[in-house]
Amino acid sequence: MYGDPEQPEAFIPLHAPVFRGNEKKYLEKCIDSTFVSSVGAYVDEFEGRMTEYTGSAQAVACVNGTSALHLALRLCGADRETEVITQPLTFVATANAIRYCGAEPVFLDVDRETMGLSPDALRNWLKNHAEITSISDWNEPTCINKSTGRRIAACVPMHAYGHPCRIDDIVRICEEYHIPLVEDAAESVGSFFRERHTGTFGDIGVLSFNGNKVITAGGGGMLLFRDKEMAGRAKHLSTQARVPHKWEFIHDQTGYNYRMPNVNAALGLAQLEQLPRFLREKRRIAEQYREFFAGSDTNGQAAGDASIIFMTEPEHAHSNYWLNTIMLPGKPARDEFLAYTNDQGIMTRPAWRLMNELEMYRSCQTDRLDNARDLADRLVNIPSSVPGNIL
Ligand SMILES: *Cc1c(COP(=O)(O)O)cnc(C)c1O
């Protein structure tokens, strides 16, 4: 995707990482310490700093965002007998994590403005399908899908391309229906809604530090919790469910090897230190795009095509502008734009194919998906890298 020796010189990628901070210093220290694997001081420090930055109660670092999502859903009790509500316009990891638990995804529509799960679609679907019962293993109010008899284990909205969805409304609905809320905030590190970091509204938030995200740990993910007891269970599950003992290998359930290695945390920590600068720069780039696509540049001269809409941050949101996104008038115009730009060595990409149109999720429950369908046909991501020479 970037740094590809096959690509021509002038190639402009969608999102390349920038390493102008303490990356090499921390990596060298990490290697010198010999603690490069799943124990080490950088993991604790990275978690601590992320906890502070996001304002969550506790953070647990994982090998990647997908494994973090899997753990989050396991902690909500997602299993073969349950369903999980999410949006069809998302990266495949969201749906895959649901299936790793054996649960059935339910795909509901997104809002046009935020590109994230629509609280209206959620409320409407629940009105028609949900029933609250107190007869459960936990003896707590539980939400059941009347048409299938299965429990709704979680609702997973996603903050698309770094733009926060209407998460406050979704919180209210999930509380009303007793549905655990897991935010897929993989793309929205540094994005805030009403001054609160995305991923801290739900019971659990999930972040990603993949190479193409706002900050990278090479690979990595993080779980954000408001409940420390739950965070403890996540950490336990992510370390093969090993029970602490001076020498014995005791494991009290089937756990996972999902803990972030120290070498990745060293890289992640150095990147986190630069996040405020990255965010400032990304907002500057977004502002330039916004002006360009508004049809005139700062001198008032005609520039961009006014029939192309630049997606700006929604109401009450402060977006990280991870991937700048434009909306073309229709699918033919989109395809023409994609062909032209990629021919010129400018990397552009369409939105994801809707989850319910992928082979393995074709038979999943859906509702009206008018907005998701329209956006999937018309959205294009355009180059959004922070320039490497500015820092
Ligand atoms: C990147 C991403 C993930 C998964 O993160 P990885 O670290 O690549 O496993 C999950 N959900 C969304 C929406 C993402 O964009």
Coordinates of C-alpha atoms and ligand atoms in Angstrom, one line a residue:
M1 CA 0.0 0.0 0.0
Y2 CA 2.9 2.3 0.6
G3 CA 6.6 2.2 0.1
D4 CA 6.0 -0.3 -2.6
P5 CA 9.1 -0.5 -4.9
E6 CA 6.8 -1.5 -7.8
Q7 CA 5.0 1.8 -7.7
P8 CA 6.2 4.7 -9.9
E9 CA 8.1 7.6 -8.3
A10 CA 5.3 10.0 -8.4
F11 CA 2.8 7.7 -6.8
I12 CA 0.7 9.3 -4.1
P13 CA -0.6 6.9 -1.5
L14 CA -3.8 7.0 0.4
H15 CA -2.2 7.1 3.8
A16 CA 1.5 6.6 4.6
P17 CA 2.9 6.6 8.1
V18 CA 5.4 9.3 9.3
F19 CA 8.2 8.4 11.7
R20 CA 9.8 11.6 12.8
G21 CA 9.7 11.2 16.5
N22 CA 11.2 8.9 19.1
E23 CA 10.5 5.7 17.1
K24 CA 14.1 4.6 16.5
K25 CA 15.1 5.6 20.0
Y26 CA 12.3 3.6 21.7
L27 CA 12.8 0.6 19.4
E28 CA 16.5 0.5 20.2
K29 CA 15.8 0.7 23.9
C30 CA 13.3 -2.0 23.5
I31 CA 15.7 -4.3 21.7
D32 CA 18.5 -3.6 24.2
S33 CA 16.2 -4.6 27.0
T34 CA 15.6 -8.0 25.3
F35 CA 11.9 -7.6 26.3
V36 CA 10.6 -7.4 22.8
S37 CA 7.6 -9.8 23.2
S38 CA 4.4 -9.8 25.2
V39 CA 5.8 -8.5 28.4
G40 CA 7.5 -5.1 28.8
A41 CA 7.4 -1.6 30.1
Y42 CA 6.4 0.0 26.8
V43 CA 3.1 -1.9 26.8
D44 CA 2.2 -0.5 30.3
E45 CA 3.3 2.9 29.3
F46 CA 1.4 2.9 26.0
E47 CA -1.7 1.7 27.7
G48 CA -1.3 4.3 30.5
R49 CA -0.9 7.2 28.0
M50 CA -3.8 6.0 25.9
T51 CA -6.0 5.7 29.0
E52 CA -5.1 9.3 29.8
Y53 CA -5.5 10.6 26.3
T54 CA -8.9 9.0 25.7
G55 CA -10.2 9.6 29.2
S56 CA -11.2 5.9 29.6
A57 CA -10.9 4.1 32.9
Q58 CA -8.4 1.5 31.5
A59 CA -6.9 0.4 28.2
V60 CA -5.7 -3.1 27.2
A61 CA -3.3 -3.4 24.3
C62 CA -3.8 -6.2 21.7
V63 CA -2.0 -7.5 18.7
N64 CA -4.4 -5.8 16.3
G65 CA -7.8 -4.1 16.1
T66 CA -9.6 -7.2 14.9
S67 CA -8.5 -9.3 17.9
A68 CA -9.5 -6.5 20.2
L69 CA -13.0 -6.5 18.6
H70 CA -13.1 -10.3 19.0
L71 CA -12.3 -10.0 22.7
A72 CA -14.8 -7.2 23.2
L73 CA -17.6 -9.3 21.8
R74 CA -16.5 -12.3 23.8
L75 CA -16.7 -10.1 26.9
C76 CA -20.3 -9.2 26.0
G77 CA -21.2 -12.9 25.8
A78 CA -21.5 -13.1 22.0
D79 CA -21.8 -16.8 21.0
R80 CA -23.6 -19.1 18.8
E81 CA -27.0 -18.3 20.4
T82 CA -26.7 -14.6 19.9
E83 CA -26.9 -11.8 17.3
V84 CA -24.8 -8.6 17.1
I85 CA -26.1 -5.4 15.4
T86 CA -23.7 -3.4 13.3
Q87 CA -23.6 -1.4 10.0
P88 CA -23.0 -2.9 6.5
L89 CA -20.8 0.0 5.5
T90 CA -17.6 -0.9 7.4
F91 CA -14.3 -2.7 7.0
V92 CA -14.7 -6.5 7.0
A93 CA -13.0 -6.9 10.4
T94 CA -16.2 -5.7 12.2
A95 CA -18.3 -8.4 10.8
N96 CA -15.6 -11.1 11.0
A97 CA -15.1 -10.5 14.7
I98 CA -18.8 -11.1 15.2
R99 CA -18.5 -14.4 13.3
Y100 CA -15.4 -15.5 15.2
C101 CA -17.7 -15.7 18.3
G102 CA -20.2 -17.7 16.3
A103 CA -22.7 -14.9 16.5
E104 CA -25.0 -13.7 13.6
P105 CA -24.4 -10.1 12.4
V106 CA -27.5 -7.9 11.8
F107 CA -26.8 -5.1 9.4
L108 CA -28.7 -1.8 9.8
D109 CA -28.5 1.4 7.9
V110 CA -26.1 4.3 8.4
D111 CA -26.7 8.1 8.4
R112 CA -25.7 10.0 5.3
E113 CA -23.9 12.7 7.2
T114 CA -21.8 10.6 9.5
M115 CA -21.6 7.4 7.4
G116 CA -21.9 5.6 10.8
L117 CA -24.8 3.5 12.3
S118 CA -28.1 5.5 12.2
P119 CA -29.8 5.8 15.6
D120 CA -33.1 6.1 13.7
A121 CA -32.5 2.9 11.8
L122 CA -31.5 1.2 15.1
R123 CA -34.6 2.4 17.0
N124 CA -36.9 1.5 14.2
W125 CA -35.5 -2.0 13.8
L126 CA -35.6 -2.6 17.6
K127 CA -39.2 -1.4 17.8
N128 CA -40.2 -4.1 15.3
H129 CA -38.0 -6.9 16.4
A130 CA -36.8 -6.5 20.0
E131 CA -38.4 -7.8 23.2
I132 CA -37.0 -7.3 26.7
T133 CA -37.0 -10.4 28.9
S134 CA -35.7 -10.9 32.4
I135 CA -35.4 -14.7 32.1
S136 CA -31.8 -15.1 31.2
D137 CA -28.7 -16.9 32.6
W138 CA -27.8 -13.6 34.4
N139 CA -31.3 -12.9 35.6
E140 CA -30.9 -9.4 34.2
P141 CA -33.1 -7.7 31.6
T142 CA -32.0 -9.0 28.2
C143 CA -32.9 -8.0 24.7
I144 CA -34.2 -10.8 22.4
N145 CA -34.9 -10.7 18.7
K146 CA -38.5 -11.9 18.6
S147 CA -38.3 -13.2 15.1
T148 CA -35.4 -15.5 15.8
G149 CA -35.5 -16.0 19.6
R150 CA -31.8 -15.1 19.9
R151 CA -30.4 -12.7 22.4
I152 CA -28.8 -9.5 21.1
A153 CA -25.4 -9.6 22.6
A154 CA -24.1 -6.3 21.4
C155 CA -24.5 -3.3 19.1
V156 CA -21.3 -2.2 17.3
P157 CA -21.4 1.2 15.6
M158 CA -18.3 2.3 13.6
H159 CA -16.9 5.8 13.4
A160 CA -16.3 5.8 9.6
Y161 CA -13.1 7.3 8.3
G162 CA -12.7 9.0 11.6
H163 CA -16.0 10.9 11.6
P164 CA -18.0 10.2 14.8
C165 CA -21.4 8.7 14.4
R166 CA -24.4 10.0 16.5
I167 CA -23.1 8.0 19.4
D168 CA -25.0 9.8 22.2
D169 CA -28.3 8.7 20.7
I170 CA -27.0 5.2 20.2
V171 CA -26.0 5.1 23.9
R172 CA -29.5 6.1 24.9
I173 CA -31.2 3.4 22.7
C174 CA -28.8 0.7 23.8
E175 CA -29.5 1.6 27.5
E176 CA -33.2 1.5 26.9
Y177 CA -33.0 -1.9 25.3
H178 CA -30.3 -3.4 27.6
I179 CA -27.9 -4.0 24.7
P180 CA -24.1 -3.8 25.5
L181 CA -22.4 -1.2 23.3
V182 CA -19.1 -1.8 21.6
E183 CA -17.7 1.1 19.6
D184 CA -15.5 0.2 16.6
A185 CA -13.3 3.2 16.9
A186 CA -10.5 1.6 14.9
E187 CA -10.4 4.6 12.5
S188 CA -11.1 7.3 15.0
V189 CA -8.1 7.7 17.3
G190 CA -8.0 11.4 18.0
S191 CA -11.7 12.0 17.1
F192 CA -14.0 13.4 19.7
F193 CA -17.8 13.7 20.0
R194 CA -19.0 16.5 22.4
E195 CA -15.4 16.7 23.7
R196 CA -15.3 13.1 24.6
H197 CA -13.0 10.6 22.8
T198 CA -14.7 8.1 20.5
G199 CA -14.6 4.6 22.0
T200 CA -15.4 5.9 25.5
F201 CA -19.2 6.1 25.1
G202 CA -19.9 2.4 25.0
D203 CA -19.1 -0.4 27.5
I204 CA -16.0 -1.1 25.4
G205 CA -14.2 0.8 22.6
V206 CA -11.8 -0.7 20.1
L207 CA -8.9 1.1 18.5
S208 CA -6.5 0.1 15.7
F209 CA -2.8 1.0 15.2
N210 CA -2.4 -0.7 11.8
G211 CA 0.1 0.8 9.4
N212 CA -2.5 2.8 7.5
K213 CA -4.3 4.3 10.6
V214 CA -3.7 7.7 12.1
I215 CA -0.9 6.4 14.4
T216 CA 0.7 3.0 14.0
A217 CA 2.4 0.4 16.2
G218 CA 3.3 -1.6 13.1
G219 CA 0.3 -3.7 14.0
G220 CA -1.8 -3.2 17.1
G221 CA -5.1 -2.6 18.7
M222 CA -6.5 -1.4 22.0
L223 CA -9.6 -2.0 24.2
L224 CA -11.0 1.0 26.1
F225 CA -13.0 0.3 29.2
R226 CA -15.0 2.2 31.7
D227 CA -15.1 -0.8 34.0
K228 CA -11.8 -1.9 35.4
E229 CA -13.1 -5.3 36.4
M230 CA -14.0 -6.0 32.7
A231 CA -10.6 -4.7 31.6
G232 CA -9.0 -7.2 33.9
R233 CA -10.9 -10.0 32.3
A234 CA -9.9 -8.8 28.9
K235 CA -6.2 -8.8 29.8
H236 CA -6.6 -12.3 31.2
L237 CA -8.3 -13.6 28.1
S238 CA -5.6 -11.9 25.9
T239 CA -2.8 -13.7 27.7
Q240 CA -4.0 -17.3 27.2
A241 CA -6.1 -17.0 30.3
R242 CA -3.0 -17.8 32.4
V243 CA -3.5 -17.7 36.1
P244 CA -0.5 -16.0 37.8
H245 CA 1.8 -18.4 39.5
K246 CA 5.6 -18.4 40.1
W247 CA 6.3 -21.3 37.9
E248 CA 3.2 -23.4 37.1
F249 CA 1.3 -23.2 33.8
I250 CA -2.3 -22.9 34.9
H251 CA -5.0 -21.7 32.5
D252 CA -8.6 -21.4 33.7
Q253 CA -10.3 -21.2 30.3
T254 CA -9.6 -21.1 26.6
G255 CA -7.8 -17.9 26.1
Y256 CA -6.0 -16.2 23.2
N257 CA -2.5 -15.0 22.4
Y258 CA -3.7 -11.5 21.7
R259 CA -1.4 -9.4 23.9
M260 CA 0.5 -6.6 22.2
P261 CA 4.3 -7.3 22.0
N262 CA 6.5 -4.7 23.7
V263 CA 8.3 -3.9 20.4
N264 CA 5.0 -2.7 18.9
A265 CA 4.1 -0.7 22.0
A266 CA 7.5 1.1 21.7
L267 CA 6.6 2.2 18.2
G268 CA 3.0 3.0 19.2
L269 CA 4.2 5.2 22.1
A270 CA 6.5 7.2 19.9
Q271 CA 3.6 7.7 17.4
L272 CA 1.2 8.8 20.2
E273 CA 3.6 11.5 21.2
Q274 CA 3.2 13.0 17.7
L275 CA -0.6 12.5 17.5
P276 CA -1.5 16.2 18.3
R277 CA 0.8 17.3 15.5
F278 CA -0.6 14.7 13.1
L279 CA -4.1 15.8 13.9
R280 CA -3.3 19.5 13.3
E281 CA -1.8 18.7 10.0
K282 CA -4.7 16.4 9.0
R283 CA -7.2 19.1 9.7
R284 CA -5.2 21.5 7.6
I285 CA -5.2 19.1 4.7
A286 CA -9.0 18.5 5.1
E287 CA -9.6 22.3 5.1
Q288 CA -7.7 22.6 1.8
Y289 CA -9.8 19.8 0.3
R290 CA -13.0 21.4 1.6
E291 CA -12.1 24.7 0.0
F292 CA -11.1 23.0 -3.3
F293 CA -14.3 20.9 -3.6
A294 CA -16.5 23.9 -2.5
G295 CA -15.7 25.1 -6.0
S296 CA -13.3 27.9 -5.3
D297 CA -9.9 28.3 -3.8
T298 CA -8.9 30.9 -1.2
N299 CA -8.5 33.5 -3.9
G300 CA -12.1 33.0 -5.0
Q301 CA -11.1 31.4 -8.3
A302 CA -13.0 28.5 -9.6
A303 CA -11.2 25.2 -8.8
G304 CA -13.0 22.1 -7.7
D305 CA -16.1 20.5 -9.1
A306 CA -19.1 21.7 -7.1
S307 CA -21.0 18.4 -7.9
I308 CA -18.5 16.6 -5.7
I309 CA -19.3 16.8 -2.0
F310 CA -16.4 16.8 0.5
M311 CA -17.4 14.9 3.6
T312 CA -16.9 17.2 6.6
E313 CA -17.1 16.5 10.3
P314 CA -20.6 16.0 11.6
E315 CA -22.4 18.2 14.2
H316 CA -20.8 18.1 17.7
A317 CA -17.9 16.2 16.3
H318 CA -14.2 16.9 16.1
S319 CA -12.9 14.5 13.5
N320 CA -9.4 13.2 13.0
Y321 CA -9.9 13.3 9.2
W322 CA -8.1 10.0 8.9
L323 CA -9.1 9.4 5.3
N324 CA -10.6 12.3 3.4
T325 CA -13.7 11.3 1.7
I326 CA -15.7 12.7 -1.2
M327 CA -19.1 11.8 -2.6
L328 CA -19.4 11.6 -6.4
P329 CA -22.8 12.2 -8.1
G330 CA -23.2 8.5 -8.9
K331 CA -21.6 5.2 -9.5
P332 CA -20.5 5.9 -13.2
A333 CA -18.9 9.2 -12.2
R334 CA -17.2 7.4 -9.2
D335 CA -15.8 4.7 -11.4
E336 CA -14.5 7.2 -13.9
F337 CA -12.9 9.2 -11.1
L338 CA -11.3 6.0 -9.7
A339 CA -9.9 5.0 -13.1
Y340 CA -8.5 8.4 -13.9
T341 CA -6.8 9.1 -10.6
N342 CA -5.3 5.6 -10.2
D343 CA -4.0 5.9 -13.8
Q344 CA -2.3 9.1 -12.8
G345 CA -0.5 7.4 -9.9
I346 CA -2.9 9.0 -7.3
M347 CA -4.2 6.4 -5.0
T348 CA -8.0 6.6 -4.5
R349 CA -10.3 3.9 -3.2
P350 CA -14.0 3.3 -3.2
A351 CA -15.9 2.7 0.0
W352 CA -16.0 -0.9 1.2
R353 CA -18.4 -3.3 -0.6
L354 CA -21.4 -3.6 1.8
M355 CA -21.0 -6.5 4.3
N356 CA -24.4 -8.0 3.3
E357 CA -23.2 -8.2 -0.3
L358 CA -20.1 -10.3 0.6
E359 CA -20.5 -14.1 0.0
M360 CA -20.2 -15.1 3.7
Y361 CA -22.7 -12.5 5.0
R362 CA -25.2 -12.6 2.2
S363 CA -27.9 -14.4 4.2
C364 CA -27.7 -12.1 7.3
Q365 CA -30.6 -10.1 8.5
T366 CA -30.8 -6.6 7.2
D367 CA -33.3 -3.8 7.0
R368 CA -33.7 -0.9 4.6
L369 CA -30.2 0.1 3.7
D370 CA -30.9 3.1 1.4
N371 CA -28.2 5.3 2.8
A372 CA -25.5 2.6 3.0
R373 CA -26.2 1.5 -0.6
D374 CA -26.1 5.1 -1.9
L375 CA -22.9 5.9 0.0
A376 CA -21.2 2.6 -1.1
D377 CA -21.8 3.6 -4.7
R378 CA -20.6 7.1 -4.4
L379 CA -17.9 7.5 -1.8
V380 CA -14.2 7.7 -2.7
N381 CA -11.2 8.1 -0.3
I382 CA -8.5 10.5 -1.5
P383 CA -4.8 10.8 -0.4
S384 CA -4.6 11.9 3.2
S385 CA -1.1 11.4 4.4
V386 CA 0.6 13.8 6.8
P387 CA 3.6 15.1 4.8
G388 CA 6.8 13.5 6.1
N389 CA 8.8 16.7 6.0
I390 CA 6.7 18.9 8.2
L391 CA 7.7 17.6 11.6
Ligands
LIG1 C1 -8.7 -1.1 10.7 C2 -10.0 -1.5 11.1 C3 -10.2 -2.6 12.0 C4 -9.2 -3.7 12.3 O1 -8.0 -3.2 12.7 P1 -6.7 -4.1 12.5 O2 -5.7 -3.5 13.5 O3 -6.3 -3.9 11.1 O4 -7.0 -5.5 12.8 C5 -11.5 -2.9 12.4 N1 -12.5 -2.1 12.1 C6 -12.4 -1.0 11.3 C7 -13.5 -0.2 10.9 C8 -11.1 -0.8 10.7 O5 -11.0 0.3 9.9

